[in-house]
Amino acid sequence: MSDFLIAPSILSADFARLGEEVDNVIASGADIVHFDVMDNHYVPNLTIGPLVCEALRKHGVTAPIDVHLMVKPVDRIIPDFARAGASYITFHPEASEHIDRSLGLIRESGCKSGLVFNPATPLSYLDYVLDKVDMILLMSVNPGFGGQSFIPATLDKLRQARQLVDDSGLEIRLEVDGGVKVDNIAEIAAAGADTFVAGSGVFGFGEASDANHYDSIIRKFRQQLVQGNSI
Ligand code: DX5
Ligand code: ZN
């Protein structure tokens, strides 16, 4: 596995300078923009919607935008995000009455689809829809807030998900979200993740829009991934 992708979560960025923050983090070598959508209903926090996604596209962001829906219900908002320029749209199975339909809706809208698993959500939700997902996102914290600690049980779950994906022969990214830092990313990669969301680990140092800082953080992530990969 060589194509590790780093997906900074803009939840921890300086929202007053979001376009600049995203430009800087992508210029520093990040691959994907992770876009956390919270509705104060499915999760106890409220963030950003399709207008902000569209604004980033209009600003000139061309990197893939990975929309992580923490909203309930999910279906109505899917076409809005597709129109706003989302690349991936992922949702939590507990938030949809009809998981297969929601996955279909995402692909029909022209986006890549994914399911998100809370720490206590079983992978069995994938049993009959594995061929309909382009991404499996394992939460390594409970959703709703940045800056929480990585839950170690996620490592075992990652190994199970990796096995599932490899056995299927399908092209599915395995993403991890929550508490990913320079000091644990190698272990997380070794457990099978190939796509790494990091919010506070990238933006959370009170040095908003300092491009040098982002360069150094992304470089450290990559170093860890290369070292971990060669063990
Ligand atoms: C939490 C969000 C995460 C969050 C991760 O509900 O889904 O994407 O931004 O933040 P950190 O990396 O700080 O744990
Ligand atoms: Zn997220």
JSON list of C-alpha atoms and ligand atoms in Angstrom, two decimals:
[
{"chain": "A", "resi": 1, "resn": "MET", "atom": "CA", "xyz": [0.00, 0.00, 0.00]},
{"chain": "A", "resi": 2, "resn": "SER", "atom": "CA", "xyz": [1.77, 3.11, -1.13]},
{"chain": "A", "resi": 3, "resn": "ASP", "atom": "CA", "xyz": [-0.90, 5.66, -1.91]},
{"chain": "A", "resi": 4, "resn": "PHE", "atom": "CA", "xyz": [-1.51, 7.12, 1.49]},
{"chain": "A", "resi": 5, "resn": "LEU", "atom": "CA", "xyz": [-3.72, 10.17, 1.37]},
{"chain": "A", "resi": 6, "resn": "ILE", "atom": "CA", "xyz": [-3.74, 12.92, 3.98]},
{"chain": "A", "resi": 7, "resn": "ALA", "atom": "CA", "xyz": [-7.05, 14.67, 4.51]},
{"chain": "A", "resi": 8, "resn": "PRO", "atom": "CA", "xyz": [-6.88, 17.71, 6.81]},
{"chain": "A", "resi": 9, "resn": "SER", "atom": "CA", "xyz": [-10.21, 18.36, 8.51]},
{"chain": "A", "resi": 10, "resn": "ILE", "atom": "CA", "xyz": [-11.11, 22.01, 8.11]},
{"chain": "A", "resi": 11, "resn": "LEU", "atom": "CA", "xyz": [-13.13, 21.79, 11.31]},
{"chain": "A", "resi": 12, "resn": "SER", "atom": "CA", "xyz": [-10.00, 23.00, 13.10]},
{"chain": "A", "resi": 13, "resn": "ALA", "atom": "CA", "xyz": [-9.05, 25.61, 10.48]},
{"chain": "A", "resi": 14, "resn": "ASP", "atom": "CA", "xyz": [-9.53, 29.36, 10.90]},
{"chain": "A", "resi": 15, "resn": "PHE", "atom": "CA", "xyz": [-13.02, 29.74, 9.42]},
{"chain": "A", "resi": 16, "resn": "ALA", "atom": "CA", "xyz": [-12.54, 33.47, 8.94]},
{"chain": "A", "resi": 17, "resn": "ARG", "atom": "CA", "xyz": [-9.78, 32.66, 6.42]},
{"chain": "A", "resi": 18, "resn": "LEU", "atom": "CA", "xyz": [-10.97, 29.32, 5.15]},
{"chain": "A", "resi": 19, "resn": "GLY", "atom": "CA", "xyz": [-9.98, 29.69, 1.48]},
{"chain": "A", "resi": 20, "resn": "GLU", "atom": "CA", "xyz": [-6.44, 30.68, 2.41]},
{"chain": "A", "resi": 21, "resn": "GLU", "atom": "CA", "xyz": [-6.18, 27.89, 4.99]},
{"chain": "A", "resi": 22, "resn": "VAL", "atom": "CA", "xyz": [-7.23, 25.28, 2.43]},
{"chain": "A", "resi": 23, "resn": "ASP", "atom": "CA", "xyz": [-4.87, 26.72, -0.21]},
{"chain": "A", "resi": 24, "resn": "ASN", "atom": "CA", "xyz": [-1.97, 26.55, 2.22]},
{"chain": "A", "resi": 25, "resn": "VAL", "atom": "CA", "xyz": [-2.61, 23.05, 3.45]},
{"chain": "A", "resi": 26, "resn": "ILE", "atom": "CA", "xyz": [-2.98, 21.72, -0.11]},
{"chain": "A", "resi": 27, "resn": "ALA", "atom": "CA", "xyz": [0.14, 23.60, -1.24]},
{"chain": "A", "resi": 28, "resn": "SER", "atom": "CA", "xyz": [1.90, 21.89, 1.68]},
{"chain": "A", "resi": 29, "resn": "GLY", "atom": "CA", "xyz": [1.15, 18.49, 0.21]},
{"chain": "A", "resi": 30, "resn": "ALA", "atom": "CA", "xyz": [-2.20, 17.47, 1.67]},
{"chain": "A", "resi": 31, "resn": "ASP", "atom": "CA", "xyz": [-4.30, 15.42, -0.74]},
{"chain": "A", "resi": 32, "resn": "ILE", "atom": "CA", "xyz": [-7.94, 15.84, 0.25]},
{"chain": "A", "resi": 33, "resn": "VAL", "atom": "CA", "xyz": [-10.07, 18.44, 2.03]},
{"chain": "A", "resi": 34, "resn": "HIS", "atom": "CA", "xyz": [-12.09, 16.76, 4.79]},
{"chain": "A", "resi": 35, "resn": "PHE", "atom": "CA", "xyz": [-15.35, 18.69, 5.24]},
{"chain": "A", "resi": 36, "resn": "ASP", "atom": "CA", "xyz": [-17.29, 17.97, 8.45]},
{"chain": "A", "resi": 37, "resn": "VAL", "atom": "CA", "xyz": [-21.01, 18.68, 8.26]},
{"chain": "A", "resi": 38, "resn": "MET", "atom": "CA", "xyz": [-22.79, 18.68, 11.64]},
{"chain": "A", "resi": 39, "resn": "ASP", "atom": "CA", "xyz": [-26.46, 19.44, 12.22]},
{"chain": "A", "resi": 40, "resn": "ASN", "atom": "CA", "xyz": [-26.91, 19.79, 16.00]},
{"chain": "A", "resi": 41, "resn": "HIS", "atom": "CA", "xyz": [-29.30, 16.84, 15.78]},
{"chain": "A", "resi": 42, "resn": "TYR", "atom": "CA", "xyz": [-27.41, 13.72, 14.75]},
{"chain": "A", "resi": 43, "resn": "VAL", "atom": "CA", "xyz": [-24.38, 15.15, 16.57]},
{"chain": "A", "resi": 44, "resn": "PRO", "atom": "CA", "xyz": [-24.33, 17.89, 19.21]},
{"chain": "A", "resi": 45, "resn": "ASN", "atom": "CA", "xyz": [-22.56, 20.51, 17.12]},
{"chain": "A", "resi": 46, "resn": "LEU", "atom": "CA", "xyz": [-23.33, 22.73, 14.16]},
{"chain": "A", "resi": 47, "resn": "THR", "atom": "CA", "xyz": [-20.91, 23.49, 11.35]},
{"chain": "A", "resi": 48, "resn": "ILE", "atom": "CA", "xyz": [-21.00, 24.14, 7.62]},
{"chain": "A", "resi": 49, "resn": "GLY", "atom": "CA", "xyz": [-23.15, 23.24, 4.63]},
{"chain": "A", "resi": 50, "resn": "PRO", "atom": "CA", "xyz": [-23.18, 23.19, 0.81]},
{"chain": "A", "resi": 51, "resn": "LEU", "atom": "CA", "xyz": [-22.76, 26.97, 0.49]},
{"chain": "A", "resi": 52, "resn": "VAL", "atom": "CA", "xyz": [-19.32, 26.75, 2.09]},
{"chain": "A", "resi": 53, "resn": "CYS", "atom": "CA", "xyz": [-18.35, 23.82, -0.13]},
{"chain": "A", "resi": 54, "resn": "GLU", "atom": "CA", "xyz": [-19.41, 25.82, -3.17]},
{"chain": "A", "resi": 55, "resn": "ALA", "atom": "CA", "xyz": [-17.49, 28.84, -1.90]},
{"chain": "A", "resi": 56, "resn": "LEU", "atom": "CA", "xyz": [-14.30, 26.77, -1.69]},
{"chain": "A", "resi": 57, "resn": "ARG", "atom": "CA", "xyz": [-14.76, 25.62, -5.29]},
{"chain": "A", "resi": 58, "resn": "LYS", "atom": "CA", "xyz": [-15.40, 29.19, -6.42]},
{"chain": "A", "resi": 59, "resn": "HIS", "atom": "CA", "xyz": [-12.29, 30.25, -4.54]},
{"chain": "A", "resi": 60, "resn": "GLY", "atom": "CA", "xyz": [-10.35, 27.87, -6.78]},
{"chain": "A", "resi": 61, "resn": "VAL", "atom": "CA", "xyz": [-9.92, 24.75, -4.66]},
{"chain": "A", "resi": 62, "resn": "THR", "atom": "CA", "xyz": [-9.47, 21.81, -7.06]},
{"chain": "A", "resi": 63, "resn": "ALA", "atom": "CA", "xyz": [-8.45, 19.11, -4.56]},
{"chain": "A", "resi": 64, "resn": "PRO", "atom": "CA", "xyz": [-11.03, 16.42, -3.80]},
{"chain": "A", "resi": 65, "resn": "ILE", "atom": "CA", "xyz": [-13.52, 17.51, -1.12]},
{"chain": "A", "resi": 66, "resn": "ASP", "atom": "CA", "xyz": [-14.49, 14.70, 1.22]},
{"chain": "A", "resi": 67, "resn": "VAL", "atom": "CA", "xyz": [-17.87, 15.60, 2.71]},
{"chain": "A", "resi": 68, "resn": "HIS", "atom": "CA", "xyz": [-18.47, 13.78, 5.99]},
{"chain": "A", "resi": 69, "resn": "LEU", "atom": "CA", "xyz": [-22.18, 14.08, 6.73]},
{"chain": "A", "resi": 70, "resn": "MET", "atom": "CA", "xyz": [-23.06, 13.98, 10.41]},
{"chain": "A", "resi": 71, "resn": "VAL", "atom": "CA", "xyz": [-26.67, 14.87, 9.71]},
{"chain": "A", "resi": 72, "resn": "LYS", "atom": "CA", "xyz": [-30.02, 13.17, 9.94]},
{"chain": "A", "resi": 73, "resn": "PRO", "atom": "CA", "xyz": [-31.79, 12.65, 7.60]},
{"chain": "A", "resi": 74, "resn": "VAL", "atom": "CA", "xyz": [-29.13, 12.44, 4.91]},
{"chain": "A", "resi": 75, "resn": "ASP", "atom": "CA", "xyz": [-30.88, 12.08, 1.54]},
{"chain": "A", "resi": 76, "resn": "ARG", "atom": "CA", "xyz": [-32.22, 15.57, 1.02]},
{"chain": "A", "resi": 77, "resn": "ILE", "atom": "CA", "xyz": [-28.83, 17.21, 1.36]},
{"chain": "A", "resi": 78, "resn": "ILE", "atom": "CA", "xyz": [-26.91, 14.82, -0.94]},
{"chain": "A", "resi": 79, "resn": "PRO", "atom": "CA", "xyz": [-27.76, 16.47, -4.31]},
{"chain": "A", "resi": 80, "resn": "ASP", "atom": "CA", "xyz": [-27.02, 19.89, -2.80]},
{"chain": "A", "resi": 81, "resn": "PHE", "atom": "CA", "xyz": [-23.51, 18.80, -1.88]},
{"chain": "A", "resi": 82, "resn": "ALA", "atom": "CA", "xyz": [-23.00, 17.15, -5.27]},
{"chain": "A", "resi": 83, "resn": "ARG", "atom": "CA", "xyz": [-23.94, 20.44, -6.96]},
{"chain": "A", "resi": 84, "resn": "ALA", "atom": "CA", "xyz": [-21.67, 22.31, -4.57]},
{"chain": "A", "resi": 85, "resn": "GLY", "atom": "CA", "xyz": [-18.65, 20.35, -5.78]},
{"chain": "A", "resi": 86, "resn": "ALA", "atom": "CA", "xyz": [-18.26, 17.48, -3.32]},
{"chain": "A", "resi": 87, "resn": "SER", "atom": "CA", "xyz": [-16.05, 14.61, -4.49]},
{"chain": "A", "resi": 88, "resn": "TYR", "atom": "CA", "xyz": [-16.83, 12.09, -1.78]},
{"chain": "A", "resi": 89, "resn": "ILE", "atom": "CA", "xyz": [-20.00, 12.06, 0.32]},
{"chain": "A", "resi": 90, "resn": "THR", "atom": "CA", "xyz": [-20.03, 9.77, 3.34]},
{"chain": "A", "resi": 91, "resn": "PHE", "atom": "CA", "xyz": [-22.78, 9.29, 5.93]},
{"chain": "A", "resi": 92, "resn": "HIS", "atom": "CA", "xyz": [-23.49, 7.35, 9.10]},
{"chain": "A", "resi": 93, "resn": "PRO", "atom": "CA", "xyz": [-25.75, 4.31, 8.55]},
{"chain": "A", "resi": 94, "resn": "GLU", "atom": "CA", "xyz": [-27.72, 5.12, 11.73]},
{"chain": "A", "resi": 95, "resn": "ALA", "atom": "CA", "xyz": [-28.73, 8.43, 10.18]},
{"chain": "A", "resi": 96, "resn": "SER", "atom": "CA", "xyz": [-30.37, 6.92, 7.08]},
{"chain": "A", "resi": 97, "resn": "GLU", "atom": "CA", "xyz": [-33.61, 4.93, 6.99]},
{"chain": "A", "resi": 98, "resn": "HIS", "atom": "CA", "xyz": [-32.53, 3.38, 3.67]},
{"chain": "A", "resi": 99, "resn": "ILE", "atom": "CA", "xyz": [-28.79, 2.90, 3.46]},
{"chain": "A", "resi": 100, "resn": "ASP", "atom": "CA", "xyz": [-28.76, 1.29, 0.02]},
{"chain": "A", "resi": 101, "resn": "ARG", "atom": "CA", "xyz": [-30.87, 4.11, -1.38]},
{"chain": "A", "resi": 102, "resn": "SER", "atom": "CA", "xyz": [-28.65, 6.81, 0.12]},
{"chain": "A", "resi": 103, "resn": "LEU", "atom": "CA", "xyz": [-25.52, 5.17, -1.30]},
{"chain": "A", "resi": 104, "resn": "GLY", "atom": "CA", "xyz": [-27.19, 4.96, -4.70]},
{"chain": "A", "resi": 105, "resn": "LEU", "atom": "CA", "xyz": [-28.22, 8.58, -4.52]},
{"chain": "A", "resi": 106, "resn": "ILE", "atom": "CA", "xyz": [-24.63, 9.66, -3.90]},
{"chain": "A", "resi": 107, "resn": "ARG", "atom": "CA", "xyz": [-23.28, 7.77, -6.91]},
{"chain": "A", "resi": 108, "resn": "GLU", "atom": "CA", "xyz": [-26.18, 8.90, -9.11]},
{"chain": "A", "resi": 109, "resn": "SER", "atom": "CA", "xyz": [-25.29, 12.45, -8.16]},
{"chain": "A", "resi": 110, "resn": "GLY", "atom": "CA", "xyz": [-21.82, 11.87, -9.58]},
{"chain": "A", "resi": 111, "resn": "CYS", "atom": "CA", "xyz": [-19.92, 11.56, -6.29]},
{"chain": "A", "resi": 112, "resn": "LYS", "atom": "CA", "xyz": [-18.02, 8.77, -4.61]},
{"chain": "A", "resi": 113, "resn": "SER", "atom": "CA", "xyz": [-19.95, 7.20, -1.77]},
{"chain": "A", "resi": 114, "resn": "GLY", "atom": "CA", "xyz": [-18.99, 6.06, 1.68]},
{"chain": "A", "resi": 115, "resn": "LEU", "atom": "CA", "xyz": [-20.27, 4.73, 4.98]},
{"chain": "A", "resi": 116, "resn": "VAL", "atom": "CA", "xyz": [-19.02, 6.02, 8.33]},
{"chain": "A", "resi": 117, "resn": "PHE", "atom": "CA", "xyz": [-18.72, 3.82, 11.39]},
{"chain": "A", "resi": 118, "resn": "ASN", "atom": "CA", "xyz": [-18.90, 5.23, 14.89]},
{"chain": "A", "resi": 119, "resn": "PRO", "atom": "CA", "xyz": [-16.68, 3.49, 17.44]},
{"chain": "A", "resi": 120, "resn": "ALA", "atom": "CA", "xyz": [-19.55, 1.18, 18.51]},
{"chain": "A", "resi": 121, "resn": "THR", "atom": "CA", "xyz": [-21.10, 0.69, 15.06]},
{"chain": "A", "resi": 122, "resn": "PRO", "atom": "CA", "xyz": [-20.51, -2.81, 13.65]},
{"chain": "A", "resi": 123, "resn": "LEU", "atom": "CA", "xyz": [-18.95, -3.35, 10.23]},
{"chain": "A", "resi": 124, "resn": "SER", "atom": "CA", "xyz": [-21.86, -5.68, 9.42]},
{"chain": "A", "resi": 125, "resn": "TYR", "atom": "CA", "xyz": [-23.64, -2.68, 7.91]},
{"chain": "A", "resi": 126, "resn": "LEU", "atom": "CA", "xyz": [-21.36, -3.37, 4.92]},
{"chain": "A", "resi": 127, "resn": "ASP", "atom": "CA", "xyz": [-22.63, -6.91, 4.40]},
{"chain": "A", "resi": 128, "resn": "TYR", "atom": "CA", "xyz": [-24.94, -6.25, 1.48]},
{"chain": "A", "resi": 129, "resn": "VAL", "atom": "CA", "xyz": [-23.61, -2.94, 0.17]},
{"chain": "A", "resi": 130, "resn": "LEU", "atom": "CA", "xyz": [-19.85, -3.38, -0.10]},
{"chain": "A", "resi": 131, "resn": "ASP", "atom": "CA", "xyz": [-20.02, -3.00, -3.89]},
{"chain": "A", "resi": 132, "resn": "LYS", "atom": "CA", "xyz": [-21.80, 0.32, -3.44]},
{"chain": "A", "resi": 133, "resn": "VAL", "atom": "CA", "xyz": [-19.15, 2.08, -1.37]},
{"chain": "A", "resi": 134, "resn": "ASP", "atom": "CA", "xyz": [-15.99, 3.81, -2.55]},
{"chain": "A", "resi": 135, "resn": "MET", "atom": "CA", "xyz": [-14.88, 4.62, 0.96]},
{"chain": "A", "resi": 136, "resn": "ILE", "atom": "CA", "xyz": [-15.18, 3.13, 4.43]},
{"chain": "A", "resi": 137, "resn": "LEU", "atom": "CA", "xyz": [-14.61, 5.71, 7.15]},
{"chain": "A", "resi": 138, "resn": "LEU", "atom": "CA", "xyz": [-13.88, 4.45, 10.64]},
{"chain": "A", "resi": 139, "resn": "MET", "atom": "CA", "xyz": [-14.38, 7.01, 13.38]},
{"chain": "A", "resi": 140, "resn": "SER", "atom": "CA", "xyz": [-11.67, 6.75, 16.00]},
{"chain": "A", "resi": 141, "resn": "VAL", "atom": "CA", "xyz": [-13.53, 9.21, 18.24]},
{"chain": "A", "resi": 142, "resn": "ASN", "atom": "CA", "xyz": [-17.23, 9.80, 18.81]},
{"chain": "A", "resi": 143, "resn": "PRO", "atom": "CA", "xyz": [-18.36, 12.29, 16.17]},
{"chain": "A", "resi": 144, "resn": "GLY", "atom": "CA", "xyz": [-19.12, 15.90, 16.94]},
{"chain": "A", "resi": 145, "resn": "PHE", "atom": "CA", "xyz": [-15.90, 17.58, 17.96]},
{"chain": "A", "resi": 146, "resn": "GLY", "atom": "CA", "xyz": [-12.29, 17.94, 16.97]},
{"chain": "A", "resi": 147, "resn": "GLY", "atom": "CA", "xyz": [-9.44, 17.52, 19.40]},
{"chain": "A", "resi": 148, "resn": "GLN", "atom": "CA", "xyz": [-10.49, 14.23, 21.05]},
{"chain": "A", "resi": 149, "resn": "SER", "atom": "CA", "xyz": [-8.17, 11.30, 21.75]},
{"chain": "A", "resi": 150, "resn": "PHE", "atom": "CA", "xyz": [-7.82, 8.34, 19.40]},
{"chain": "A", "resi": 151, "resn": "ILE", "atom": "CA", "xyz": [-9.79, 5.30, 20.67]},
{"chain": "A", "resi": 152, "resn": "PRO", "atom": "CA", "xyz": [-7.32, 2.35, 20.53]},
{"chain": "A", "resi": 153, "resn": "ALA", "atom": "CA", "xyz": [-10.00, -0.29, 19.73]},
{"chain": "A", "resi": 154, "resn": "THR", "atom": "CA", "xyz": [-10.17, 1.32, 16.28]},
{"chain": "A", "resi": 155, "resn": "LEU", "atom": "CA", "xyz": [-6.93, -0.48, 15.38]},
{"chain": "A", "resi": 156, "resn": "ASP", "atom": "CA", "xyz": [-8.56, -3.91, 15.56]},
{"chain": "A", "resi": 157, "resn": "LYS", "atom": "CA", "xyz": [-11.56, -2.65, 13.65]},
{"chain": "A", "resi": 158, "resn": "LEU", "atom": "CA", "xyz": [-9.23, -1.24, 10.97]},
{"chain": "A", "resi": 159, "resn": "ARG", "atom": "CA", "xyz": [-7.57, -4.63, 10.59]},
{"chain": "A", "resi": 160, "resn": "GLN", "atom": "CA", "xyz": [-11.02, -6.23, 10.12]},
{"chain": "A", "resi": 161, "resn": "ALA", "atom": "CA", "xyz": [-12.06, -3.61, 7.60]},
{"chain": "A", "resi": 162, "resn": "ARG", "atom": "CA", "xyz": [-8.76, -3.97, 5.71]},
{"chain": "A", "resi": 163, "resn": "GLN", "atom": "CA", "xyz": [-9.32, -7.72, 5.47]},
{"chain": "A", "resi": 164, "resn": "LEU", "atom": "CA", "xyz": [-12.85, -7.18, 4.21]},
{"chain": "A", "resi": 165, "resn": "VAL", "atom": "CA", "xyz": [-11.70, -4.75, 1.52]},
{"chain": "A", "resi": 166, "resn": "ASP", "atom": "CA", "xyz": [-8.77, -6.89, 0.41]},
{"chain": "A", "resi": 167, "resn": "ASP", "atom": "CA", "xyz": [-10.92, -10.03, 0.25]},
{"chain": "A", "resi": 168, "resn": "SER", "atom": "CA", "xyz": [-13.50, -8.22, -1.85]},
{"chain": "A", "resi": 169, "resn": "GLY", "atom": "CA", "xyz": [-10.99, -7.16, -4.50]},
{"chain": "A", "resi": 170, "resn": "LEU", "atom": "CA", "xyz": [-12.92, -3.89, -4.75]},
{"chain": "A", "resi": 171, "resn": "GLU", "atom": "CA", "xyz": [-11.33, -0.49, -4.92]},
{"chain": "A", "resi": 172, "resn": "ILE", "atom": "CA", "xyz": [-12.39, 1.01, -1.62]},
{"chain": "A", "resi": 173, "resn": "ARG", "atom": "CA", "xyz": [-10.48, 3.56, 0.41]},
{"chain": "A", "resi": 174, "resn": "LEU", "atom": "CA", "xyz": [-10.16, 2.93, 4.14]},
{"chain": "A", "resi": 175, "resn": "GLU", "atom": "CA", "xyz": [-10.21, 6.21, 5.99]},
{"chain": "A", "resi": 176, "resn": "VAL", "atom": "CA", "xyz": [-9.75, 6.94, 9.68]},
{"chain": "A", "resi": 177, "resn": "ASP", "atom": "CA", "xyz": [-11.02, 10.05, 11.44]},
{"chain": "A", "resi": 178, "resn": "GLY", "atom": "CA", "xyz": [-10.29, 11.34, 14.94]},
{"chain": "A", "resi": 179, "resn": "GLY", "atom": "CA", "xyz": [-7.21, 11.84, 17.06]},
{"chain": "A", "resi": 180, "resn": "VAL", "atom": "CA", "xyz": [-4.76, 11.14, 14.23]},
{"chain": "A", "resi": 181, "resn": "LYS", "atom": "CA", "xyz": [-1.41, 12.70, 15.09]},
{"chain": "A", "resi": 182, "resn": "VAL", "atom": "CA", "xyz": [2.24, 12.41, 14.02]},
{"chain": "A", "resi": 183, "resn": "ASP", "atom": "CA", "xyz": [2.92, 9.99, 16.87]},
{"chain": "A", "resi": 184, "resn": "ASN", "atom": "CA", "xyz": [0.19, 7.46, 16.02]},
{"chain": "A", "resi": 185, "resn": "ILE", "atom": "CA", "xyz": [-0.25, 7.67, 12.23]},
{"chain": "A", "resi": 186, "resn": "ALA", "atom": "CA", "xyz": [2.31, 4.92, 11.52]},
{"chain": "A", "resi": 187, "resn": "GLU", "atom": "CA", "xyz": [0.49, 2.48, 13.80]},
{"chain": "A", "resi": 188, "resn": "ILE", "atom": "CA", "xyz": [-2.84, 3.41, 12.21]},
{"chain": "A", "resi": 189, "resn": "ALA", "atom": "CA", "xyz": [-1.41, 2.82, 8.73]},
{"chain": "A", "resi": 190, "resn": "ALA", "atom": "CA", "xyz": [0.02, -0.52, 9.82]},
{"chain": "A", "resi": 191, "resn": "ALA", "atom": "CA", "xyz": [-3.49, -1.53, 10.91]},
{"chain": "A", "resi": 192, "resn": "GLY", "atom": "CA", "xyz": [-4.72, -0.95, 7.36]},
{"chain": "A", "resi": 193, "resn": "ALA", "atom": "CA", "xyz": [-5.85, 2.65, 6.90]},
{"chain": "A", "resi": 194, "resn": "ASP", "atom": "CA", "xyz": [-4.84, 4.39, 3.69]},
{"chain": "A", "resi": 195, "resn": "THR", "atom": "CA", "xyz": [-6.56, 7.75, 4.13]},
{"chain": "A", "resi": 196, "resn": "PHE", "atom": "CA", "xyz": [-5.98, 9.88, 7.22]},
{"chain": "A", "resi": 197, "resn": "VAL", "atom": "CA", "xyz": [-8.17, 12.68, 8.48]},
{"chain": "A", "resi": 198, "resn": "ALA", "atom": "CA", "xyz": [-6.41, 15.05, 10.85]},
{"chain": "A", "resi": 199, "resn": "GLY", "atom": "CA", "xyz": [-7.96, 18.23, 12.19]},
{"chain": "A", "resi": 200, "resn": "SER", "atom": "CA", "xyz": [-6.30, 19.47, 15.35]},
{"chain": "A", "resi": 201, "resn": "GLY", "atom": "CA", "xyz": [-3.15, 17.56, 14.34]},
{"chain": "A", "resi": 202, "resn": "VAL", "atom": "CA", "xyz": [-2.78, 19.89, 11.36]},
{"chain": "A", "resi": 203, "resn": "PHE", "atom": "CA", "xyz": [-4.56, 23.15, 12.15]},
{"chain": "A", "resi": 204, "resn": "GLY", "atom": "CA", "xyz": [-4.74, 23.17, 15.90]},
{"chain": "A", "resi": 205, "resn": "PHE", "atom": "CA", "xyz": [-1.55, 24.97, 16.79]},
{"chain": "A", "resi": 206, "resn": "GLY", "atom": "CA", "xyz": [-2.78, 28.53, 16.80]},
{"chain": "A", "resi": 207, "resn": "GLU", "atom": "CA", "xyz": [-0.69, 29.31, 13.73]},
{"chain": "A", "resi": 208, "resn": "ALA", "atom": "CA", "xyz": [-3.47, 29.69, 11.21]},
{"chain": "A", "resi": 209, "resn": "SER", "atom": "CA", "xyz": [-2.42, 30.19, 7.61]},
{"chain": "A", "resi": 210, "resn": "ASP", "atom": "CA", "xyz": [1.26, 29.71, 8.38]},
{"chain": "A", "resi": 211, "resn": "ALA", "atom": "CA", "xyz": [2.20, 27.72, 5.29]},
{"chain": "A", "resi": 212, "resn": "ASN", "atom": "CA", "xyz": [5.57, 26.71, 6.74]},
{"chain": "A", "resi": 213, "resn": "HIS", "atom": "CA", "xyz": [3.88, 25.11, 9.68]},
{"chain": "A", "resi": 214, "resn": "TYR", "atom": "CA", "xyz": [1.65, 23.04, 7.39]},
{"chain": "A", "resi": 215, "resn": "ASP", "atom": "CA", "xyz": [4.66, 22.01, 5.30]},
{"chain": "A", "resi": 216, "resn": "SER", "atom": "CA", "xyz": [6.40, 20.70, 8.35]},
{"chain": "A", "resi": 217, "resn": "ILE", "atom": "CA", "xyz": [3.37, 18.83, 9.71]},
{"chain": "A", "resi": 218, "resn": "ILE", "atom": "CA", "xyz": [2.51, 17.16, 6.39]},
{"chain": "A", "resi": 219, "resn": "ARG", "atom": "CA", "xyz": [6.17, 16.23, 5.93]},
{"chain": "A", "resi": 220, "resn": "LYS", "atom": "CA", "xyz": [6.21, 14.63, 9.40]},
{"chain": "A", "resi": 221, "resn": "PHE", "atom": "CA", "xyz": [3.07, 12.62, 8.57]},
{"chain": "A", "resi": 222, "resn": "ARG", "atom": "CA", "xyz": [4.66, 11.39, 5.34]},
{"chain": "A", "resi": 223, "resn": "GLN", "atom": "CA", "xyz": [7.90, 10.48, 7.08]},
{"chain": "A", "resi": 224, "resn": "GLN", "atom": "CA", "xyz": [5.98, 8.40, 9.60]},
{"chain": "A", "resi": 225, "resn": "LEU", "atom": "CA", "xyz": [4.03, 6.70, 6.81]},
{"chain": "A", "resi": 226, "resn": "VAL", "atom": "CA", "xyz": [7.19, 5.86, 4.85]},
{"chain": "A", "resi": 227, "resn": "GLN", "atom": "CA", "xyz": [8.98, 4.55, 7.94]},
{"chain": "A", "resi": 228, "resn": "GLY", "atom": "CA", "xyz": [5.96, 2.59, 9.12]},
{"chain": "A", "resi": 229, "resn": "ASN", "atom": "CA", "xyz": [5.49, 1.14, 5.65]},
{"chain": "A", "resi": 230, "resn": "SER", "atom": "CA", "xyz": [9.05, -0.16, 5.42]},
{"chain": "A", "resi": 231, "resn": "ILE", "atom": "CA", "xyz": [8.91, -2.09, 8.73]},
{"chain": "B", "resi": 1, "resn": "DX5", "atom": "C1", "xyz": [-15.23, 14.66, 14.37]},
{"chain": "B", "resi": 1, "resn": "DX5", "atom": "C2", "xyz": [-14.86, 14.96, 12.93]},
{"chain": "B", "resi": 1, "resn": "DX5", "atom": "C3", "xyz": [-13.42, 14.94, 12.65]},
{"chain": "B", "resi": 1, "resn": "DX5", "atom": "C4", "xyz": [-12.61, 15.94, 13.40]},
{"chain": "B", "resi": 1, "resn": "DX5", "atom": "C5", "xyz": [-11.29, 15.31, 13.66]},
{"chain": "B", "resi": 1, "resn": "DX5", "atom": "O1", "xyz": [-16.60, 14.44, 14.44]},
{"chain": "B", "resi": 1, "resn": "DX5", "atom": "O2", "xyz": [-15.48, 14.02, 12.07]},
{"chain": "B", "resi": 1, "resn": "DX5", "atom": "O3", "xyz": [-13.18, 15.05, 11.25]},
{"chain": "B", "resi": 1, "resn": "DX5", "atom": "O4", "xyz": [-12.39, 17.15, 12.71]},
{"chain": "B", "resi": 1, "resn": "DX5", "atom": "O5", "xyz": [-10.56, 16.17, 14.45]},
{"chain": "B", "resi": 1, "resn": "DX5", "atom": "P1", "xyz": [-9.24, 15.70, 15.19]},
{"chain": "B", "resi": 1, "resn": "DX5", "atom": "O6", "xyz": [-8.24, 15.32, 14.14]},
{"chain": "B", "resi": 1, "resn": "DX5", "atom": "O7", "xyz": [-8.86, 16.94, 15.94]},
{"chain": "B", "resi": 1, "resn": "DX5", "atom": "O8", "xyz": [-9.60, 14.55, 16.09]},
{"chain": "B", "resi": 2, "resn": "ZN", "atom": "ZN", "xyz": [-14.88, 13.96, 9.93]}
]
